[in-house]
mmCIF file of C-alpha atoms and ligand atoms in Angstrom:
data_model
loop_
_atom_site.group_PDB
_atom_site.id
_atom_site.type_symbol
_atom_site.label_atom_id
_atom_site.label_comp_id
_atom_site.label_asym_id
_atom_site.label_seq_id
_atom_site.Cartn_x
_atom_site.Cartn_y
_atom_site.Cartn_z
ATOM 1 C CA MET A 39 7.866 23.242 28.717
ATOM 2 C CA TRP A 40 7.751 19.588 28.066
ATOM 3 C CA ARG A 41 4.934 18.785 25.212
ATOM 4 C CA VAL A 42 3.534 15.617 25.010
ATOM 5 C CA GLY A 43 3.349 13.873 21.622
ATOM 6 C CA LYS A 44 1.674 10.969 20.697
ATOM 7 C CA LEU A 45 2.225 9.162 24.048
ATOM 8 C CA PHE A 46 0.663 5.646 23.283
ATOM 9 C CA SER A 47 1.774 5.111 19.677
ATOM 10 C CA LYS A 48 5.311 4.713 19.772
ATOM 11 C CA ASN A 49 7.442 4.302 23.202
ATOM 12 C CA VAL A 50 4.426 4.413 25.067
ATOM 13 C CA SER A 51 4.755 6.955 28.247
ATOM 14 C CA VAL A 52 7.811 8.455 28.025
ATOM 15 C CA ASN A 53 7.587 9.357 24.289
ATOM 16 C CA ARG A 54 7.760 13.219 24.431
ATOM 17 C CA PHE A 55 9.490 16.099 23.101
ATOM 18 C CA ARG A 56 10.805 19.216 24.010
ATOM 19 C CA VAL A 57 9.090 22.798 22.577
ATOM 20 C CA ASP A 58 9.997 26.092 24.117
ATOM 21 C CA ASP A 59 7.443 28.496 22.876
ATOM 22 C CA LEU A 60 4.313 26.516 23.014
ATOM 23 C CA ALA A 61 2.374 24.983 26.317
ATOM 24 C CA MET A 62 0.228 21.924 25.861
ATOM 25 C CA LYS A 63 -3.268 22.734 26.441
ATOM 26 C CA VAL A 64 -6.327 20.473 27.773
ATOM 27 C CA PHE A 65 -9.805 21.312 26.423
ATOM 28 C CA ASN A 66 -12.224 19.914 28.667
ATOM 29 C CA PHE A 67 -15.668 19.030 26.803
ATOM 30 C CA GLY A 68 -17.720 18.786 30.108
ATOM 31 C CA SER A 69 -20.543 19.271 32.606
ATOM 32 C CA LEU A 70 -21.143 22.344 34.969
ATOM 33 C CA ASN A 71 -23.535 21.459 37.656
ATOM 34 C CA ILE A 72 -24.949 23.288 40.986
ATOM 35 C CA ASP A 73 -24.939 20.497 43.326
ATOM 36 C CA HIS A 74 -27.775 19.863 46.073
ATOM 37 C CA VAL A 75 -25.610 18.112 49.026
ATOM 38 C CA TYR A 76 -27.901 16.616 51.822
ATOM 39 C CA SER A 77 -25.843 14.807 54.737
ATOM 40 C CA VAL A 78 -27.797 11.683 55.828
ATOM 41 C CA GLU A 79 -27.486 9.123 58.213
ATOM 42 C CA LYS A 80 -28.051 6.479 55.624
ATOM 43 C CA PHE A 81 -29.182 6.637 51.906
ATOM 44 C CA VAL A 82 -32.984 6.894 51.490
ATOM 45 C CA GLN A 83 -34.718 3.666 50.820
ATOM 46 C CA PRO A 84 -37.520 2.891 48.413
ATOM 47 C CA GLY A 85 -40.885 4.154 49.764
ATOM 48 C CA GLU A 86 -38.844 5.963 53.051
ATOM 49 C CA THR A 87 -38.863 9.794 53.663
ATOM 50 C CA ILE A 88 -35.898 10.916 55.626
ATOM 51 C CA ALA A 89 -34.964 14.095 56.985
ATOM 52 C CA SER A 90 -31.284 15.337 56.156
ATOM 53 C CA LEU A 91 -29.019 16.470 58.786
ATOM 54 C CA GLU A 92 -27.580 18.980 56.919
ATOM 55 C CA TYR A 93 -28.066 20.871 53.281
ATOM 56 C CA GLN A 94 -25.473 22.772 51.289
ATOM 57 C CA GLN A 95 -24.892 24.045 47.761
ATOM 58 C CA PHE A 96 -21.681 23.512 45.939
ATOM 59 C CA CYS A 97 -20.372 24.175 42.343
ATOM 60 C CA GLY A 98 -19.697 20.996 40.800
ATOM 61 C CA GLY A 99 -20.392 18.422 37.881
ATOM 62 C CA LYS A 100 -17.478 16.178 36.732
ATOM 63 C CA GLY A 101 -16.517 17.955 33.813
ATOM 64 C CA CYS A 102 -16.344 21.353 35.996
ATOM 65 C CA ASN A 103 -14.580 19.398 38.871
ATOM 66 C CA GLN A 104 -11.977 17.959 36.584
ATOM 67 C CA SER A 105 -11.071 21.322 35.312
ATOM 68 C CA PHE A 106 -10.888 22.750 38.533
ATOM 69 C CA ALA A 107 -8.654 20.086 39.469
ATOM 70 C CA LEU A 108 -6.724 20.485 36.103
ATOM 71 C CA ALA A 109 -5.960 24.233 36.652
ATOM 72 C CA TYR A 110 -5.173 23.811 40.492
ATOM 73 C CA ALA A 111 -2.645 21.289 39.491
ATOM 74 C CA GLY A 112 -0.978 23.633 36.882
ATOM 75 C CA ALA A 113 -2.757 22.507 33.648
ATOM 76 C CA ASP A 114 -3.682 25.299 30.952
ATOM 77 C CA VAL A 115 -7.047 24.178 30.864
ATOM 78 C CA THR A 116 -10.092 25.410 28.878
ATOM 79 C CA HIS A 117 -13.419 24.414 30.006
ATOM 80 C CA VAL A 118 -15.911 23.744 26.990
ATOM 81 C CA GLY A 119 -19.473 23.535 28.462
ATOM 82 C CA ARG A 120 -22.771 25.355 28.572
ATOM 83 C CA ILE A 121 -24.987 26.760 31.706
ATOM 84 C CA GLY A 122 -28.484 28.768 32.113
ATOM 85 C CA SER A 123 -29.049 31.837 33.339
ATOM 86 C CA ASP A 124 -29.053 30.364 37.132
ATOM 87 C CA GLY A 125 -25.462 28.861 36.661
ATOM 88 C CA ALA A 126 -23.456 32.053 35.997
ATOM 89 C CA TRP A 127 -21.995 31.788 39.334
ATOM 90 C CA LEU A 128 -20.484 28.279 38.449
ATOM 91 C CA LYS A 129 -18.717 30.023 35.469
ATOM 92 C CA THR A 130 -17.323 32.886 37.651
ATOM 93 C CA ARG A 131 -16.020 30.183 40.267
ATOM 94 C CA LEU A 132 -14.285 28.134 37.634
ATOM 95 C CA ALA A 133 -12.518 31.223 36.173
ATOM 96 C CA GLU A 134 -11.361 31.818 39.587
ATOM 97 C CA SER A 135 -9.685 28.671 39.413
ATOM 98 C CA GLY A 136 -7.510 29.577 36.667
ATOM 99 C CA ALA A 137 -9.372 27.936 34.029
ATOM 100 C CA ASP A 138 -10.174 29.403 30.863
ATOM 101 C CA VAL A 139 -14.093 29.965 30.683
ATOM 102 C CA SER A 140 -14.238 31.859 27.167
ATOM 103 C CA LEU A 141 -15.719 28.498 25.606
ATOM 104 C CA ILE A 142 -18.877 28.098 28.102
ATOM 105 C CA SER A 143 -21.801 28.960 26.646
ATOM 106 C CA ALA A 144 -25.268 30.093 28.023
ATOM 107 C CA GLY A 145 -28.516 29.568 27.260
ATOM 108 C CA SER A 146 -32.229 29.386 28.070
ATOM 109 C CA GLU A 147 -32.251 25.876 29.499
ATOM 110 C CA PRO A 148 -31.662 25.534 33.066
ATOM 111 C CA THR A 149 -28.172 24.822 34.645
ATOM 112 C CA GLY A 150 -27.532 20.993 35.109
ATOM 113 C CA HIS A 151 -27.711 20.147 38.725
ATOM 114 C CA ALA A 152 -26.981 16.996 41.142
ATOM 115 C CA ILE A 153 -28.935 15.954 44.330
ATOM 116 C CA ILE A 154 -26.286 14.162 46.126
ATOM 117 C CA GLN A 155 -26.652 12.236 49.351
ATOM 118 C CA VAL A 156 -23.628 11.899 51.500
ATOM 119 C CA SER A 157 -23.846 9.217 54.396
ATOM 120 C CA ARG A 158 -21.988 9.101 57.740
ATOM 121 C CA ASP A 159 -19.288 7.317 56.276
ATOM 122 C CA GLY A 160 -18.440 9.601 53.688
ATOM 123 C CA GLU A 161 -19.975 7.630 50.659
ATOM 124 C CA ASN A 162 -22.294 9.502 48.376
ATOM 125 C CA SER A 163 -25.161 8.630 46.064
ATOM 126 C CA ILE A 164 -25.997 10.911 43.191
ATOM 127 C CA ILE A 165 -28.966 11.742 40.825
ATOM 128 C CA ILE A 166 -28.000 14.019 38.056
ATOM 129 C CA PHE A 167 -30.356 16.589 35.753
ATOM 130 C CA GLY A 168 -28.698 17.335 32.378
ATOM 131 C CA GLY A 169 -30.238 20.609 31.466
ATOM 132 C CA ALA A 170 -27.980 23.059 29.877
ATOM 133 C CA ASN A 171 -25.165 19.944 29.941
ATOM 134 C CA GLN A 172 -27.661 18.275 27.325
ATOM 135 C CA ALA A 173 -27.739 21.272 24.945
ATOM 136 C CA LEU A 174 -24.002 20.991 23.882
ATOM 137 C CA ASN A 175 -23.508 20.337 19.991
ATOM 138 C CA GLU A 176 -21.603 20.175 16.975
ATOM 139 C CA VAL A 177 -20.426 23.851 17.120
ATOM 140 C CA ASP A 178 -19.084 23.205 20.845
ATOM 141 C CA VAL A 179 -17.105 20.850 19.442
ATOM 142 C CA ASP A 180 -15.983 22.729 16.355
ATOM 143 C CA HIS A 181 -14.524 25.558 18.628
ATOM 144 C CA ILE A 182 -11.891 22.896 19.842
ATOM 145 C CA LEU A 183 -10.973 22.250 16.481
ATOM 146 C CA LYS A 184 -10.282 25.703 15.555
ATOM 147 C CA VAL A 185 -7.793 26.345 18.296
ATOM 148 C CA ALA A 186 -6.352 23.080 19.755
ATOM 149 C CA GLU A 187 -3.121 21.978 18.296
ATOM 150 C CA ALA A 188 -1.209 18.608 17.812
ATOM 151 C CA GLY A 189 -0.671 17.066 20.788
ATOM 152 C CA ASP A 190 -3.345 19.036 22.698
ATOM 153 C CA PHE A 191 -5.510 16.934 25.288
ATOM 154 C CA VAL A 192 -9.271 16.587 24.545
ATOM 155 C CA LEU A 193 -10.849 15.414 27.959
ATOM 156 C CA THR A 194 -14.391 14.255 28.167
ATOM 157 C CA GLN A 195 -16.780 12.828 30.384
ATOM 158 C CA ASN A 196 -20.400 11.089 29.903
ATOM 159 C CA GLU A 197 -22.331 13.753 31.818
ATOM 160 C CA THR A 198 -22.980 16.094 28.282
ATOM 161 C CA SER A 199 -24.845 15.714 24.712
ATOM 162 C CA CYS A 200 -22.527 15.275 21.767
ATOM 163 C CA VAL A 201 -19.500 13.005 23.436
ATOM 164 C CA ASP A 202 -19.689 10.574 20.432
ATOM 165 C CA VAL A 203 -19.370 13.629 18.112
ATOM 166 C CA LEU A 204 -16.670 14.995 19.927
ATOM 167 C CA LEU A 205 -14.847 11.557 19.822
ATOM 168 C CA ASN A 206 -15.202 11.359 16.108
ATOM 169 C CA LYS A 207 -14.210 14.590 15.510
ATOM 170 C CA THR A 208 -11.143 14.793 17.615
ATOM 171 C CA GLY A 209 -9.809 11.278 17.840
ATOM 172 C CA LYS A 210 -7.108 10.008 15.659
ATOM 173 C CA ASN A 211 -6.694 13.541 14.472
ATOM 174 C CA GLY A 212 -3.233 14.568 16.048
ATOM 175 C CA LEU A 213 -5.173 15.395 19.621
ATOM 176 C CA PHE A 214 -4.707 13.216 22.529
ATOM 177 C CA VAL A 215 -8.073 12.132 23.475
ATOM 178 C CA ILE A 216 -9.103 11.039 26.737
ATOM 179 C CA PHE A 217 -12.323 9.402 27.981
ATOM 180 C CA ASN A 218 -13.841 8.989 31.447
ATOM 181 C CA PRO A 219 -17.212 7.153 30.907
ATOM 182 C CA ALA A 220 -18.535 8.453 33.835
ATOM 183 C CA PRO A 221 -21.647 8.115 34.326
ATOM 184 C CA MET A 222 -21.721 4.892 32.450
ATOM 185 C CA THR A 223 -24.570 4.549 30.185
ATOM 186 C CA GLY A 224 -25.702 1.813 27.855
ATOM 187 C CA SER A 225 -25.023 4.588 24.866
ATOM 188 C CA VAL A 226 -21.158 4.452 25.733
ATOM 189 C CA ARG A 227 -20.917 0.914 23.976
ATOM 190 C CA ASP A 228 -22.094 2.766 20.865
ATOM 191 C CA TYR A 229 -19.382 5.529 21.083
ATOM 192 C CA PRO A 230 -16.362 5.559 18.886
ATOM 193 C CA LEU A 231 -14.231 4.078 21.579
ATOM 194 C CA ASP A 232 -11.498 3.161 19.204
ATOM 195 C CA LYS A 233 -10.555 6.951 18.925
ATOM 196 C CA VAL A 234 -9.885 7.161 22.649
ATOM 197 C CA ASP A 235 -5.969 7.338 23.300
ATOM 198 C CA LEU A 236 -6.450 7.201 27.471
ATOM 199 C CA PHE A 237 -9.541 5.779 28.900
ATOM 200 C CA ILE A 238 -9.633 6.590 32.811
ATOM 201 C CA LEU A 239 -12.543 4.687 34.451
ATOM 202 C CA ASN A 240 -13.354 3.362 37.968
ATOM 203 C CA GLU A 241 -14.011 -0.257 38.654
ATOM 204 C CA SER A 242 -18.117 0.011 38.471
ATOM 205 C CA GLU A 243 -17.656 1.505 34.768
ATOM 206 C CA GLY A 244 -14.763 -0.956 33.909
ATOM 207 C CA LYS A 245 -17.372 -3.999 35.069
ATOM 208 C CA SER A 246 -20.201 -2.526 33.080
ATOM 209 C CA LEU A 247 -17.899 -1.669 29.952
ATOM 210 C CA THR A 248 -16.033 -5.329 29.666
ATOM 211 C CA GLU A 249 -18.691 -7.487 31.812
ATOM 212 C CA LYS A 250 -15.608 -8.579 33.715
ATOM 213 C CA SER A 251 -15.286 -8.225 37.503
ATOM 214 C CA ALA A 252 -11.527 -8.685 38.384
ATOM 215 C CA SER A 253 -9.326 -5.552 37.806
ATOM 216 C CA ASP A 254 -6.904 -7.554 35.845
ATOM 217 C CA GLU A 255 -9.466 -9.077 33.591
ATOM 218 C CA ILE A 256 -11.111 -5.392 33.376
ATOM 219 C CA LEU A 257 -7.679 -4.337 32.148
ATOM 220 C CA ASP A 258 -7.289 -7.438 29.964
ATOM 221 C CA ALA A 259 -10.243 -7.001 28.205
ATOM 222 C CA MET A 260 -9.783 -3.296 27.598
ATOM 223 C CA LEU A 261 -6.525 -3.728 26.101
ATOM 224 C CA GLN A 262 -8.004 -6.648 23.879
ATOM 225 C CA ARG A 263 -10.483 -4.385 22.479
ATOM 226 C CA TYR A 264 -8.314 -1.063 22.323
ATOM 227 C CA PRO A 265 -4.974 -2.523 22.057
ATOM 228 C CA ASN A 266 -3.320 1.058 21.149
ATOM 229 C CA SER A 267 -5.075 2.658 24.048
ATOM 230 C CA GLY A 268 -3.738 3.213 27.600
ATOM 231 C CA VAL A 269 -6.125 2.534 30.578
ATOM 232 C CA VAL A 270 -6.278 3.993 34.045
ATOM 233 C CA LEU A 271 -8.329 1.746 36.397
ATOM 234 C CA THR A 272 -9.263 3.710 39.807
ATOM 235 C CA LEU A 273 -9.659 1.272 42.806
ATOM 236 C CA GLY A 274 -11.171 3.733 45.378
ATOM 237 C CA GLU A 275 -9.215 2.652 48.867
ATOM 238 C CA ARG A 276 -7.016 0.278 46.906
ATOM 239 C CA GLY A 277 -5.319 2.634 44.956
ATOM 240 C CA ALA A 278 -4.931 3.041 41.008
ATOM 241 C CA ARG A 279 -3.535 0.899 38.013
ATOM 242 C CA TYR A 280 -2.259 1.877 34.372
ATOM 243 C CA ARG A 281 -2.183 -0.581 31.583
ATOM 244 C CA ASP A 282 -1.196 -0.539 27.976
ATOM 245 C CA LYS A 283 0.488 -2.759 26.008
ATOM 246 C CA LYS A 284 4.132 -2.068 27.190
ATOM 247 C CA LEU A 285 3.536 -0.931 31.137
ATOM 248 C CA ASP A 286 1.673 -2.699 33.710
ATOM 249 C CA ILE A 287 1.815 -0.284 36.753
ATOM 250 C CA SER A 288 -0.059 -0.442 40.429
ATOM 251 C CA VAL A 289 -0.017 2.214 43.083
ATOM 252 C CA PRO A 290 -1.521 1.798 46.667
ATOM 253 C CA ALA A 291 -4.013 4.639 48.001
ATOM 254 C CA GLU A 292 -2.888 7.082 50.774
ATOM 255 C CA LYS A 293 -4.762 5.775 54.203
ATOM 256 C CA VAL A 294 -6.928 8.278 55.301
ATOM 257 C CA ASP A 295 -10.705 8.713 56.973
ATOM 258 C CA ALA A 296 -13.046 9.610 54.626
ATOM 259 C CA ILE A 297 -15.917 12.404 55.251
ATOM 260 C CA ASP A 298 -17.405 12.758 51.512
ATOM 261 C CA THR A 299 -15.937 11.036 48.459
ATOM 262 C CA THR A 300 -17.579 13.343 46.093
ATOM 263 C CA ALA A 301 -15.323 14.544 43.392
ATOM 264 C CA ALA A 302 -12.644 12.311 44.446
ATOM 265 C CA GLY A 303 -12.605 10.543 40.972
ATOM 266 C CA ASP A 304 -12.418 14.022 39.322
ATOM 267 C CA THR A 305 -9.821 15.209 41.700
ATOM 268 C CA PHE A 306 -7.482 12.139 40.526
ATOM 269 C CA ILE A 307 -8.212 12.855 36.894
ATOM 270 C CA GLY A 308 -7.312 16.471 36.834
ATOM 271 C CA TYR A 309 -3.762 15.959 38.721
ATOM 272 C CA PHE A 310 -3.017 13.068 36.642
ATOM 273 C CA LEU A 311 -3.667 14.625 33.496
ATOM 274 C CA ALA A 312 -2.001 17.539 34.691
ATOM 275 C CA GLU A 313 1.236 15.934 35.534
ATOM 276 C CA LEU A 314 1.285 13.682 32.477
ATOM 277 C CA GLY A 315 1.281 16.669 30.648
ATOM 278 C CA LYS A 316 4.141 17.876 32.035
ATOM 279 C CA GLY A 317 5.952 14.938 30.521
ATOM 280 C CA SER A 318 6.365 13.114 34.218
ATOM 281 C CA GLU A 319 6.636 9.102 34.056
ATOM 282 C CA ILE A 320 3.014 7.287 34.279
ATOM 283 C CA GLU A 321 3.842 5.893 38.240
ATOM 284 C CA TYR A 322 4.374 9.553 39.466
ATOM 285 C CA CYS A 323 1.411 10.469 37.845
ATOM 286 C CA LEU A 324 -0.705 7.986 39.435
ATOM 287 C CA ARG A 325 1.227 8.611 43.140
ATOM 288 C CA LEU A 326 0.502 12.204 42.645
ATOM 289 C CA ALA A 327 -3.290 11.817 41.851
ATOM 290 C CA CYS A 328 -3.807 9.344 44.528
ATOM 291 C CA LYS A 329 -2.380 11.878 46.792
ATOM 292 C CA ALA A 330 -4.661 14.797 45.835
ATOM 293 C CA SER A 331 -7.728 12.615 45.948
ATOM 294 C CA ALA A 332 -6.775 11.653 49.547
ATOM 295 C CA VAL A 333 -6.618 15.149 50.381
ATOM 296 C CA CYS A 334 -10.362 15.774 48.748
ATOM 297 C CA VAL A 335 -12.284 12.896 50.431
ATOM 298 C CA GLN A 336 -11.017 14.705 53.769
ATOM 299 C CA ARG A 337 -13.247 17.841 52.665
ATOM 300 C CA ALA A 338 -17.016 18.383 51.706
ATOM 301 C CA GLY A 339 -18.182 19.219 48.475
ATOM 302 C CA ALA A 340 -17.182 18.930 45.049
ATOM 303 C CA THR A 341 -15.227 21.644 43.541
ATOM 304 C CA ASP A 342 -14.472 23.169 47.141
ATOM 305 C CA SER A 343 -13.154 20.005 48.245
ATOM 306 C CA ILE A 344 -10.169 19.899 45.575
ATOM 307 C CA PRO A 345 -6.794 20.901 46.716
ATOM 308 C CA LYS A 346 -4.754 23.383 45.374
ATOM 309 C CA ARG A 347 -1.206 22.166 44.593
ATOM 310 C CA ASN A 348 0.660 23.512 47.427
ATOM 311 C CA GLU A 349 -1.562 21.455 49.623
ATOM 312 C CA VAL A 350 -0.533 17.943 47.967
ATOM 313 C CA LEU A 351 2.572 16.450 48.909
ATOM 314 C CA TYR A 352 5.200 15.415 46.102
ATOM 315 C CA PRO A 353 4.899 11.474 45.728
ATOM 316 C CA THR A 354 8.387 9.663 46.436
ATOM 317 C CA ILE A 355 9.169 6.772 44.256
HETATM 318 O O1 LIG B 297 -17.957 13.193 40.501
HETATM 319 C C1 LIG B 297 -18.853 14.322 41.359
HETATM 320 C C2 LIG B 297 -19.883 15.008 40.675
HETATM 321 O O2 LIG B 297 -20.929 14.026 40.098
HETATM 322 C C3 LIG B 297 -20.808 15.870 41.001
HETATM 323 O O3 LIG B 297 -19.958 17.283 41.720
HETATM 324 C C4 LIG B 297 -22.047 15.901 40.692
HETATM 325 O O4 LIG B 297 -22.292 17.124 40.075
HETATM 326 C C5 LIG B 297 -22.038 14.685 39.483
HETATM 327 O O5 LIG B 297 -21.714 15.293 38.519
#
């Protein structure tokens, strides 16, 4: 088993060492949502009432989707999250994916949910209600600290409470901290982002965080602010880029007809990190993640659209 050491502190992406008896773990501190998905001709406009063409309910949430993708891609992932009594089925579904769900608590709050419009061309528009996701607290963070070991990955997004506490307590602590600032909010700028080892963000999150618009400018600005971190910038149909102080890599996206882009970014993140944890080169991880997202966008729903490992072709470099 390849265990990833301090990836970005020494020889950047290929700095890894071998241990035979320990598997690298991923602790994903993230949301679980019930997704209410409405298929529409076009997104509803202010003052308008429209009828949906179809309604479906799915297991979702950026955190949950990313745990599914990690598990399907072969990572040892523990999801740290919270649901209400109406969300027990989400925990059951996530457990079926192979993820460890023992650190998902249940409370009196309603489970988080999302209202998602999906248009004919596969684009989505999402409103989330935090619910139980916003009741995660420092105790949940401490659960990770009790069991995580040096070199383990700690992943989070921006759909739960306590993200700042998580970054503060786990960052620069021997753990490898990955932050996906989605959805982007004003409070992200106040988080201790200097504790992050790897950022994974899309263009709109990158623009909002750096106030730059071209991908090169976003990457430059991120590296200027966080010189010891790595940055993955996802570009949708244009592929993905990776930059750190030594590497600058771009890969193209697969050309497919999208029917629903929900969870494509989450699929990318899960596959990218699972492969990175195995010690693969960054370019290979990016290419694999693009292939996995291309499968995802050709299917409807969130976790239901995430491909299993045997459904994703091996990339050639
Ligand atoms: O990234 C897609 C996810 O965003 C959906 O599953 C929805 O729950 C929202 O969190």
